[in-house]
Amino acid sequence: MPDRPLTSGQQHGRRSWAEPWKIKMVEPLSVTTREQRQAALDGAGYNTFLLRSEDVYIDLLTDSGTSAMSDRQWAGMMVGDEAYAGSRNFYALEEAVKAHYGYRHLIPTHQGRGAEHLLSRTTIKPGQFVPGNMYFTTTRLHQELAGATFVDVIIDEAHDPANLHPFKGNVDLDRLRALFARVGPENVPYVSLAGTVNMAGGQPVSMANARELYALAQEHGVKVYLDATRMVENALFIKEREEGYAEHSIAQILLEFCGYTDGGWISAKKDSLVNIGGWLAVNDDELFEELRNQVVIFEGLHTYGGLAGRDMQAMAIGIVESVQEEHVRSRVGQVRYLGELLESWGIPMVLPVGGHAIFLDARAFYPHLPQDVFPSQTLAAELYLDSGIRSMERGIASAGRDPETGDHNRPKLELTRLTIPRRVYTQAHMDVTAEAVKAVYDARAQARGLEMVYEPKYLRFFQARFAPL
Ligand SMILES: *Cc1c(COP(=O)(O)O)cnc(C)c1O
């Protein structure tokens, strides 16, 4: 018998998973030279958001809107009912949201931030406080634009990339209690709860925490609204890590979790396996009435909210596919595969590995670079130069400035995100990615950092330009 290398599953004492689909259509990738990549990076001001996708080899910028749709979703596109009002696709979407998220009233929106805008402007009064389990860029900005001050109430463990807490997305209930006591619950329009906290490294919230949070909020007459954008992935972590849930289905866990909130919204571009779309859904009749008035001003009629009928149909089918056990297992399994490979080589990153991405710890990568020279942005640039792999900064550039003082917000976490699109890349792409990260890590002592030479006013990380120091 010839010796064979162990598969990844065997190395970790478990059976390997495989994708529960096969490939029917392919999209060729572009392979570039280092000289071409240097020219592209100069042209993009060292910001990976400003690269052209045709200059990118493996695109791990984001898992947003980058999923591969199934043949069934594409078939759904063909039965788009493009009526201005009352499209049958809206009712299909409403049914899918009710079945899997449980909320009573649905408002479709063009994407997640459309929902955040509507929720913020209808529920927040200027001067109020919105607590949340770490911020998300667009979520916090809409809350601030509506006049609120955002207050981070995530547990301390979330700010430590090496801490192995199984639910680093949890809300610190004492911190929330202290906020209620300090500002008065009447000045808190809602708690902004997010499943698998993106900025903390895709870290989940436990069912117990959601349950206790809801009880505490109800005690104070405060609503809880859920950013359910990656709640399906959160549900898998609950199934794997929380006692009593091993035998529950992903769909059951999702539904129970949403039951501890008064409403929620999603960017369907993530979990729901579509390229565009989102929604906001609430249980309260009065709030729904108000949202229905507002959506007409900013998004479109309440039965399409900025979406084509065909997009709503693809989303309805995507929601059903997204909660299938084998899908979630292979989706998170692929992220974990890349994480285990990098970890075995000693690459510093946020642990435990989250559901949608690997978050490289740029502070630990480049201990010689102060935060003001943008270590995460530097790492993203170096990785692109080495291999054509596109990643994203999630550090001081993403954190923006303090609206009061004008100084940089200085987040404890300085991360570079390798985000895995759903159903798009193979295990071989993960191997190539891991080797590129290792090459950049081996050359880490040569990195010099960047300076920001153009800074936009809002969400600066999208369009800022940098120059090498
Ligand atoms: C992407 C995202 C949003 C915003 O959604 P868009 O569809 O990009 O507008 C909100 N919350 C979370 C957690 C997200 O990941």
Short mmCIF file of C-alpha atoms and ligand atoms in Angstrom, two decimals:
data_model
loop_
_atom_site.label_atom_id
_atom_site.label_comp_id
_atom_site.label_asym_id
_atom_site.label_seq_id
_atom_site.Cartn_x
_atom_site.Cartn_y
_atom_site.Cartn_z
CA MET A 1 0.00 0.00 0.00
CA PRO A 2 1.47 3.42 -0.95
CA ASP A 3 1.56 6.06 1.79
CA ARG A 4 -1.02 8.72 1.14
CA PRO A 5 -1.15 12.17 2.74
CA LEU A 6 -3.99 12.48 5.22
CA THR A 7 -7.00 14.47 4.09
CA SER A 8 -7.88 17.57 6.08
CA GLY A 9 -10.74 15.70 7.74
CA GLN A 10 -8.52 12.79 8.80
CA GLN A 11 -5.94 15.17 10.24
CA HIS A 12 -8.61 16.63 12.48
CA GLY A 13 -10.15 13.30 13.41
CA ARG A 14 -13.40 13.75 11.54
CA ARG A 15 -14.89 12.83 8.19
CA SER A 16 -14.39 15.36 5.40
CA TRP A 17 -17.32 17.32 4.01
CA ALA A 18 -17.76 18.13 0.34
CA GLU A 19 -19.81 20.73 -1.49
CA PRO A 20 -23.43 19.56 -1.90
CA TRP A 21 -23.46 20.75 -5.53
CA LYS A 22 -21.57 20.28 -8.76
CA ILE A 23 -20.39 22.88 -11.23
CA LYS A 24 -22.51 23.52 -14.33
CA MET A 25 -20.97 26.75 -15.69
CA VAL A 26 -17.54 28.30 -15.16
CA GLU A 27 -16.14 31.83 -15.32
CA PRO A 28 -12.46 32.05 -16.36
CA LEU A 29 -10.14 33.94 -13.99
CA SER A 30 -7.45 36.43 -15.03
CA VAL A 31 -3.86 35.68 -14.13
CA THR A 32 -1.56 38.73 -13.99
CA THR A 33 2.17 39.43 -13.56
CA ARG A 34 3.64 41.27 -10.57
CA GLU A 35 4.36 44.30 -12.81
CA GLN A 36 0.71 44.41 -13.89
CA ARG A 37 -0.43 44.15 -10.27
CA GLN A 38 1.93 46.95 -9.18
CA ALA A 39 0.48 49.21 -11.89
CA ALA A 40 -3.09 48.27 -10.91
CA LEU A 41 -2.39 48.93 -7.22
CA ASP A 42 -0.81 52.35 -7.95
CA GLY A 43 -3.87 53.22 -10.03
CA ALA A 44 -6.15 52.13 -7.19
CA GLY A 45 -4.43 54.27 -4.55
CA TYR A 46 -3.48 51.10 -2.62
CA ASN A 47 -7.16 50.57 -1.81
CA THR A 48 -8.45 47.13 -2.83
CA PHE A 49 -11.97 48.60 -3.21
CA LEU A 50 -10.65 50.69 -6.12
CA LEU A 51 -9.15 47.77 -8.09
CA ARG A 52 -10.93 46.57 -11.20
CA SER A 53 -12.16 43.04 -10.74
CA GLU A 54 -10.54 41.98 -14.02
CA ASP A 55 -7.17 42.71 -12.38
CA VAL A 56 -8.01 40.31 -9.52
CA TYR A 57 -7.24 36.57 -9.50
CA ILE A 58 -9.07 35.23 -6.42
CA ASP A 59 -11.54 37.79 -5.13
CA LEU A 60 -11.94 37.60 -1.35
CA LEU A 61 -12.94 41.24 -0.94
CA THR A 62 -16.37 40.35 0.33
CA ASP A 63 -19.04 37.69 0.53
CA SER A 64 -21.59 40.37 -0.29
CA GLY A 65 -23.52 39.75 -3.49
CA THR A 66 -20.76 37.44 -4.72
CA SER A 67 -22.56 34.11 -4.22
CA ALA A 68 -23.15 31.69 -7.07
CA MET A 69 -26.88 31.20 -7.53
CA SER A 70 -28.29 27.73 -8.06
CA ASP A 71 -29.96 26.52 -11.26
CA ARG A 72 -33.26 26.77 -9.35
CA GLN A 73 -32.65 30.41 -8.48
CA TRP A 74 -31.85 31.16 -12.13
CA ALA A 75 -35.05 29.39 -13.10
CA GLY A 76 -36.81 31.61 -10.55
CA MET A 77 -35.45 34.67 -12.35
CA MET A 78 -37.41 33.56 -15.42
CA VAL A 79 -40.70 33.68 -13.56
CA GLY A 80 -40.21 37.27 -12.47
CA ASP A 81 -43.56 39.03 -12.24
CA GLU A 82 -42.57 42.60 -13.04
CA ALA A 83 -45.87 44.17 -12.03
CA TYR A 84 -45.46 47.54 -10.32
CA ALA A 85 -47.78 46.50 -7.52
CA GLY A 86 -48.55 43.16 -5.91
CA SER A 87 -45.98 41.04 -7.77
CA ARG A 88 -46.39 37.34 -7.04
CA ASN A 89 -42.67 37.23 -6.26
CA PHE A 90 -43.25 39.56 -3.32
CA TYR A 91 -45.69 37.06 -1.83
CA ALA A 92 -43.20 34.23 -2.36
CA LEU A 93 -40.59 36.27 -0.51
CA GLU A 94 -43.00 37.15 2.27
CA GLU A 95 -43.76 33.46 2.73
CA ALA A 96 -40.06 32.50 2.86
CA VAL A 97 -39.25 35.23 5.40
CA LYS A 98 -42.22 34.26 7.57
CA ALA A 99 -41.33 30.56 7.42
CA HIS A 100 -37.64 30.97 8.25
CA TYR A 101 -37.33 34.22 10.23
CA GLY A 102 -40.82 34.28 11.68
CA TYR A 103 -41.52 38.02 11.42
CA ARG A 104 -45.05 39.12 10.55
CA HIS A 105 -44.63 42.15 8.30
CA LEU A 106 -42.15 42.40 5.43
CA ILE A 107 -40.68 45.47 3.71
CA PRO A 108 -38.35 44.60 0.82
CA THR A 109 -35.39 46.96 0.29
CA HIS A 110 -32.75 47.27 -2.41
CA GLN A 111 -30.11 45.96 0.03
CA GLY A 112 -29.26 45.94 3.73
CA ARG A 113 -28.46 49.60 4.17
CA GLY A 114 -31.84 50.53 2.69
CA ALA A 115 -33.43 48.64 5.58
CA GLU A 116 -31.06 50.27 8.09
CA HIS A 117 -31.97 53.70 6.76
CA LEU A 118 -35.72 53.08 7.12
CA LEU A 119 -35.45 51.53 10.58
CA SER A 120 -33.15 54.28 11.87
CA ARG A 121 -35.24 57.20 10.62
CA THR A 122 -38.54 55.77 11.87
CA THR A 123 -37.43 54.68 15.35
CA ILE A 124 -34.60 57.02 16.45
CA LYS A 125 -35.07 60.53 17.86
CA PRO A 126 -32.03 62.85 17.86
CA GLY A 127 -30.07 62.62 21.12
CA GLN A 128 -30.94 58.98 21.78
CA PHE A 129 -28.56 56.05 22.31
CA VAL A 130 -28.41 52.82 20.32
CA PRO A 131 -26.51 49.97 21.99
CA GLY A 132 -25.12 47.20 19.79
CA ASN A 133 -22.79 44.20 19.89
CA MET A 134 -19.91 45.96 18.12
CA TYR A 135 -20.71 48.25 15.28
CA PHE A 136 -21.17 47.56 11.60
CA THR A 137 -20.13 50.38 9.24
CA THR A 138 -23.43 51.11 7.44
CA THR A 139 -25.60 50.22 10.45
CA ARG A 140 -23.88 52.65 12.78
CA LEU A 141 -23.71 55.40 10.18
CA HIS A 142 -27.49 55.31 9.61
CA GLN A 143 -28.06 55.34 13.36
CA GLU A 144 -25.76 58.34 13.70
CA LEU A 145 -27.31 60.16 10.75
CA ALA A 146 -30.68 59.77 12.51
CA GLY A 147 -29.16 61.54 15.52
CA ALA A 148 -28.26 58.63 17.80
CA THR A 149 -25.04 57.91 19.65
CA PHE A 150 -23.92 54.33 19.16
CA VAL A 151 -22.79 52.47 22.31
CA ASP A 152 -20.80 49.23 21.98
CA VAL A 153 -22.06 46.66 24.50
CA ILE A 154 -20.27 43.56 23.19
CA ILE A 155 -18.38 41.38 25.71
CA ASP A 156 -14.71 42.26 26.26
CA GLU A 157 -13.53 38.94 24.82
CA ALA A 158 -14.60 40.15 21.35
CA HIS A 159 -11.80 42.70 21.32
CA ASP A 160 -9.10 40.10 21.90
CA PRO A 161 -8.22 38.25 18.68
CA ALA A 162 -6.64 35.33 20.57
CA ASN A 163 -9.47 34.71 23.06
CA LEU A 164 -11.20 31.39 22.31
CA HIS A 165 -14.62 32.25 23.80
CA PRO A 166 -17.17 30.25 21.73
CA PHE A 167 -19.63 33.16 21.48
CA LYS A 168 -17.56 36.29 21.13
CA GLY A 169 -20.54 38.12 19.61
CA ASN A 170 -22.49 38.07 22.90
CA VAL A 171 -23.89 41.21 24.46
CA ASP A 172 -22.49 42.15 27.88
CA LEU A 173 -25.79 42.42 29.74
CA ASP A 174 -24.27 44.34 32.65
CA ARG A 175 -22.99 46.94 30.23
CA LEU A 176 -26.48 47.24 28.74
CA ARG A 177 -28.03 47.52 32.21
CA ALA A 178 -25.55 50.27 33.03
CA LEU A 179 -26.54 52.14 29.86
CA PHE A 180 -30.24 51.90 30.75
CA ALA A 181 -29.42 53.28 34.20
CA ARG A 182 -27.23 56.07 32.83
CA VAL A 183 -29.42 57.46 30.03
CA GLY A 184 -32.85 56.04 30.89
CA PRO A 185 -34.46 53.28 28.81
CA GLU A 186 -36.84 55.85 27.26
CA ASN A 187 -33.76 57.23 25.46
CA VAL A 188 -32.90 53.87 23.94
CA PRO A 189 -35.10 53.28 20.86
CA TYR A 190 -33.84 49.73 20.41
CA VAL A 191 -30.95 47.35 20.96
CA SER A 192 -29.15 46.68 17.67
CA LEU A 193 -28.24 43.00 17.86
CA ALA A 194 -26.19 41.34 15.09
CA GLY A 195 -25.78 37.62 14.45
CA THR A 196 -22.17 36.53 13.70
CA VAL A 197 -20.53 39.88 14.38
CA ASN A 198 -18.66 40.80 11.23
CA MET A 199 -16.25 43.35 12.73
CA ALA A 200 -15.32 40.97 15.57
CA GLY A 201 -14.29 38.33 13.04
CA GLY A 202 -17.62 36.65 12.21
CA GLN A 203 -18.21 35.67 15.84
CA PRO A 204 -21.59 34.23 16.90
CA VAL A 205 -24.13 35.13 19.57
CA SER A 206 -25.44 32.29 21.76
CA MET A 207 -29.13 31.43 22.06
CA ALA A 208 -28.91 31.92 25.82
CA ASN A 209 -27.54 35.43 25.36
CA ALA A 210 -30.31 36.36 22.90
CA ARG A 211 -32.94 34.99 25.29
CA GLU A 212 -31.57 36.88 28.32
CA LEU A 213 -31.07 40.04 26.30
CA TYR A 214 -34.70 39.97 25.15
CA ALA A 215 -35.94 39.49 28.70
CA LEU A 216 -33.81 42.39 29.94
CA ALA A 217 -34.91 44.68 27.11
CA GLN A 218 -38.58 43.81 27.62
CA GLU A 219 -38.25 44.51 31.33
CA HIS A 220 -37.20 48.07 30.36
CA GLY A 221 -39.73 48.44 27.54
CA VAL A 222 -36.98 48.54 24.90
CA LYS A 223 -37.20 46.76 21.52
CA VAL A 224 -34.57 44.43 20.09
CA TYR A 225 -33.95 44.49 16.34
CA LEU A 226 -31.71 41.90 14.75
CA ASP A 227 -29.24 42.35 11.94
CA ALA A 228 -29.90 38.82 10.63
CA THR A 229 -27.57 39.20 7.66
CA ARG A 230 -25.47 36.17 8.66
CA MET A 231 -27.85 34.54 11.15
CA VAL A 232 -27.81 31.23 9.24
CA GLU A 233 -24.08 30.91 9.94
CA ASN A 234 -24.73 31.92 13.56
CA ALA A 235 -27.24 29.07 13.76
CA LEU A 236 -24.59 26.52 12.79
CA PHE A 237 -22.32 27.72 15.61
CA ILE A 238 -25.18 27.37 18.08
CA LYS A 239 -25.80 23.84 16.82
CA GLU A 240 -22.11 22.94 17.21
CA ARG A 241 -21.24 24.79 20.40
CA GLU A 242 -24.31 25.35 22.59
CA GLU A 243 -25.65 22.63 24.80
CA GLY A 244 -29.05 21.29 23.80
CA TYR A 245 -28.94 22.31 20.14
CA ALA A 246 -26.96 19.47 18.48
CA GLU A 247 -30.16 17.74 17.36
CA HIS A 248 -31.95 20.90 16.23
CA SER A 249 -32.01 21.81 12.55
CA ILE A 250 -30.47 25.06 11.35
CA ALA A 251 -33.98 26.20 10.39
CA GLN A 252 -35.32 25.52 13.90
CA ILE A 253 -32.44 27.37 15.54
CA LEU A 254 -32.84 30.36 13.22
CA LEU A 255 -36.54 30.61 13.95
CA GLU A 256 -36.11 30.32 17.72
CA PHE A 257 -33.38 32.99 17.75
CA CYS A 258 -35.45 35.46 15.74
CA GLY A 259 -38.26 34.83 18.21
CA TYR A 260 -36.17 36.66 20.83
CA THR A 261 -36.30 39.85 18.79
CA ASP A 262 -39.05 42.27 17.73
CA GLY A 263 -37.96 42.42 14.13
CA GLY A 264 -34.91 42.32 11.95
CA TRP A 265 -33.31 43.14 8.66
CA ILE A 266 -30.87 41.51 6.31
CA SER A 267 -28.57 42.17 3.48
CA ALA A 268 -29.71 39.23 1.32
CA LYS A 269 -26.40 39.54 -0.50
CA LYS A 270 -24.84 37.37 2.24
CA ASP A 271 -26.69 34.34 3.68
CA SER A 272 -29.53 34.41 1.15
CA LEU A 273 -27.36 33.56 -1.88
CA VAL A 274 -28.40 36.40 -4.18
CA ASN A 275 -26.46 39.17 -5.87
CA ILE A 276 -28.72 41.99 -4.71
CA GLY A 277 -31.54 42.49 -2.23
CA GLY A 278 -32.53 42.94 1.37
CA TRP A 279 -35.49 43.36 3.65
CA LEU A 280 -36.74 44.71 6.93
CA ALA A 281 -39.41 42.84 8.86
CA VAL A 282 -41.19 43.67 12.10
CA ASN A 283 -43.96 42.28 14.26
CA ASP A 284 -45.40 45.61 15.42
CA ASP A 285 -48.43 46.77 13.37
CA GLU A 286 -47.92 50.48 13.99
CA LEU A 287 -44.25 50.50 13.12
CA PHE A 288 -45.03 48.52 9.98
CA GLU A 289 -47.56 51.16 8.98
CA GLU A 290 -44.92 53.87 9.33
CA LEU A 291 -42.27 51.84 7.48
CA ARG A 292 -44.72 51.25 4.65
CA ASN A 293 -45.10 55.00 4.32
CA GLN A 294 -41.35 55.57 4.37
CA VAL A 295 -40.35 52.83 1.94
CA VAL A 296 -42.33 54.51 -0.84
CA ILE A 297 -40.22 57.67 -0.43
CA PHE A 298 -36.80 56.06 -0.39
CA GLU A 299 -36.90 52.61 -1.99
CA GLY A 300 -40.03 51.93 -4.04
CA LEU A 301 -43.53 50.61 -3.54
CA HIS A 302 -43.95 48.39 -0.48
CA THR A 303 -44.26 45.26 -2.65
CA TYR A 304 -40.93 45.71 -4.42
CA GLY A 305 -38.77 48.12 -2.39
CA GLY A 306 -36.19 48.82 -5.08
CA LEU A 307 -36.02 45.26 -6.41
CA ALA A 308 -37.13 43.62 -9.63
CA GLY A 309 -39.70 40.85 -9.22
CA ARG A 310 -37.16 38.31 -10.45
CA ASP A 311 -34.71 39.39 -7.72
CA MET A 312 -37.35 38.79 -5.05
CA GLN A 313 -38.02 35.33 -6.49
CA ALA A 314 -34.32 34.42 -6.47
CA MET A 315 -34.14 35.65 -2.87
CA ALA A 316 -37.14 33.58 -1.79
CA ILE A 317 -35.51 30.45 -3.23
CA GLY A 318 -32.11 31.46 -1.81
CA ILE A 319 -33.56 31.75 1.71
CA VAL A 320 -34.86 28.18 1.52
CA GLU A 321 -31.52 26.87 0.16
CA SER A 322 -29.55 28.85 2.75
CA VAL A 323 -30.91 26.93 5.73
CA GLN A 324 -30.20 23.46 4.30
CA GLU A 325 -27.84 21.61 6.64
CA GLU A 326 -25.38 20.43 3.99
CA HIS A 327 -25.12 23.89 2.51
CA VAL A 328 -24.30 25.60 5.80
CA ARG A 329 -21.89 22.87 6.81
CA SER A 330 -19.88 23.11 3.59
CA ARG A 331 -20.00 26.90 3.53
CA VAL A 332 -18.57 27.26 7.03
CA GLY A 333 -16.42 24.14 6.48
CA GLN A 334 -14.58 25.81 3.63
CA VAL A 335 -13.79 28.86 5.76
CA ARG A 336 -12.61 26.56 8.53
CA TYR A 337 -10.41 24.58 6.11
CA LEU A 338 -8.54 27.74 5.14
CA GLY A 339 -8.31 28.78 8.79
CA GLU A 340 -6.86 25.46 9.95
CA LEU A 341 -4.24 25.54 7.21
CA LEU A 342 -3.12 29.05 8.18
CA GLU A 343 -3.22 28.26 11.86
CA SER A 344 -1.01 25.19 11.34
CA TRP A 345 1.61 27.56 9.84
CA GLY A 346 1.42 29.96 12.79
CA ILE A 347 -0.20 32.84 10.86
CA PRO A 348 -1.76 35.31 13.37
CA MET A 349 -5.53 35.67 12.99
CA VAL A 350 -8.76 35.99 14.92
CA LEU A 351 -9.69 32.74 16.66
CA PRO A 352 -11.93 30.85 16.72
CA VAL A 353 -12.34 31.13 12.96
CA GLY A 354 -15.72 32.72 12.16
CA GLY A 355 -18.40 31.78 9.65
CA HIS A 356 -17.67 33.81 6.55
CA ALA A 357 -14.05 34.90 6.59
CA ILE A 358 -10.55 34.64 7.94
CA PHE A 359 -9.50 37.81 9.74
CA LEU A 360 -5.72 38.16 9.70
CA ASP A 361 -4.38 40.00 12.74
CA ALA A 362 -2.41 42.83 11.13
CA ARG A 363 -1.09 44.12 14.48
CA ALA A 364 0.57 40.77 15.12
CA PHE A 365 1.69 40.53 11.47
CA TYR A 366 3.40 43.91 11.60
CA PRO A 367 4.31 44.70 15.23
CA HIS A 368 6.73 47.33 13.90
CA LEU A 369 3.94 49.39 12.25
CA PRO A 370 1.91 51.86 14.38
CA GLN A 371 -1.84 51.94 13.74
CA ASP A 372 -1.59 55.36 12.07
CA VAL A 373 0.26 53.87 9.09
CA PHE A 374 -2.65 51.50 8.35
CA PRO A 375 -1.25 48.00 9.00
CA SER A 376 -4.38 46.19 7.72
CA GLN A 377 -4.49 48.25 4.55
CA THR A 378 -0.78 47.52 4.08
CA LEU A 379 -1.37 43.79 4.45
CA ALA A 380 -4.21 43.87 1.91
CA ALA A 381 -1.94 45.68 -0.56
CA GLU A 382 0.96 43.25 -0.02
CA LEU A 383 -1.28 40.23 -0.51
CA TYR A 384 -2.60 41.62 -3.77
CA LEU A 385 0.90 42.39 -5.01
CA ASP A 386 2.12 38.90 -4.17
CA SER A 387 -0.67 36.90 -5.73
CA GLY A 388 -3.56 38.92 -7.14
CA ILE A 389 -5.73 37.89 -4.19
CA ARG A 390 -8.04 40.68 -3.09
CA SER A 391 -8.84 41.13 0.61
CA MET A 392 -10.31 43.99 2.65
CA GLU A 393 -9.16 46.31 5.41
CA ARG A 394 -11.09 46.09 8.66
CA GLY A 395 -9.14 48.36 10.95
CA ILE A 396 -8.51 52.04 11.50
CA ALA A 397 -9.55 53.07 7.97
CA SER A 398 -12.90 51.25 8.27
CA ALA A 399 -13.48 52.66 11.75
CA GLY A 400 -13.69 56.25 10.44
CA ARG A 401 -13.50 59.32 12.66
CA ASP A 402 -15.17 60.29 15.91
CA PRO A 403 -17.97 62.71 14.90
CA GLU A 404 -17.27 64.80 18.05
CA THR A 405 -13.47 65.14 18.06
CA GLY A 406 -12.66 64.52 14.39
CA ASP A 407 -9.82 62.17 15.39
CA HIS A 408 -9.51 58.64 13.99
CA ASN A 409 -11.54 56.02 15.80
CA ARG A 410 -8.84 53.59 16.92
CA PRO A 411 -10.34 50.08 17.05
CA LYS A 412 -8.52 47.49 19.15
CA LEU A 413 -8.82 45.07 16.25
CA GLU A 414 -6.69 45.84 13.22
CA LEU A 415 -7.69 43.14 10.75
CA THR A 416 -7.42 42.15 7.11
CA ARG A 417 -10.35 40.09 5.96
CA LEU A 418 -10.24 37.18 3.52
CA THR A 419 -13.92 36.75 2.83
CA ILE A 420 -15.08 33.58 1.16
CA PRO A 421 -17.91 33.93 -1.37
CA ARG A 422 -20.58 31.23 -1.12
CA ARG A 423 -20.46 28.34 -3.61
CA VAL A 424 -17.83 30.08 -5.78
CA TYR A 425 -14.29 28.84 -5.10
CA THR A 426 -12.85 25.35 -4.66
CA GLN A 427 -10.55 23.87 -2.04
CA ALA A 428 -7.61 24.35 -4.45
CA HIS A 429 -8.30 28.11 -4.41
CA MET A 430 -8.11 27.95 -0.62
CA ASP A 431 -4.70 26.21 -0.84
CA VAL A 432 -3.37 28.87 -3.23
CA THR A 433 -4.69 31.59 -0.90
CA ALA A 434 -3.06 30.06 2.17
CA GLU A 435 0.31 29.84 0.40
CA ALA A 436 0.09 33.49 -0.66
CA VAL A 437 -0.64 34.60 2.91
CA LYS A 438 2.37 32.61 4.10
CA ALA A 439 4.62 34.28 1.51
CA VAL A 440 3.49 37.73 2.69
CA TYR A 441 3.97 36.67 6.31
CA ASP A 442 7.51 35.48 5.58
CA ALA A 443 8.29 38.91 4.06
CA ARG A 444 6.60 40.87 6.88
CA ALA A 445 9.73 42.63 8.16
CA GLN A 446 10.00 44.62 4.90
CA ALA A 447 6.54 46.25 5.16
CA ARG A 448 6.66 50.05 5.62
CA GLY A 449 3.02 51.10 5.92
CA LEU A 450 0.88 53.66 4.08
CA GLU A 451 -0.33 57.23 4.41
CA MET A 452 -3.84 58.35 3.47
CA VAL A 453 -3.67 60.91 0.67
CA TYR A 454 -7.43 61.27 -0.02
CA GLU A 455 -10.15 60.86 2.56
CA PRO A 456 -13.88 60.86 1.73
CA LYS A 457 -16.31 62.19 4.31
CA TYR A 458 -18.49 59.09 4.77
CA LEU A 459 -17.49 55.39 4.92
CA ARG A 460 -14.01 56.46 3.94
CA PHE A 461 -12.59 52.94 3.55
CA PHE A 462 -14.54 52.46 0.31
CA GLN A 463 -12.89 55.29 -1.63
CA ALA A 464 -9.86 56.50 0.34
CA ARG A 465 -6.51 56.61 -1.47
CA PHE A 466 -3.16 55.74 0.05
CA ALA A 467 0.52 56.02 -0.86
CA PRO A 468 3.40 53.86 0.35
CA LEU A 469 5.71 55.33 3.01
C1 LIG B 1 -23.42 43.89 4.39
C2 LIG B 1 -23.95 44.15 5.70
C3 LIG B 1 -24.88 45.18 5.92
C4 LIG B 1 -25.28 46.17 4.84
O1 LIG B 1 -25.91 45.56 3.78
P1 LIG B 1 -25.74 46.01 2.26
O2 LIG B 1 -26.57 45.02 1.51
O3 LIG B 1 -24.30 45.97 1.91
O4 LIG B 1 -26.29 47.39 2.14
C5 LIG B 1 -25.41 45.30 7.18
N1 LIG B 1 -25.03 44.50 8.20
C6 LIG B 1 -24.13 43.52 8.03
C7 LIG B 1 -23.74 42.66 9.18
C8 LIG B 1 -23.55 43.32 6.79
O5 LIG B 1 -22.62 42.38 6.64
#
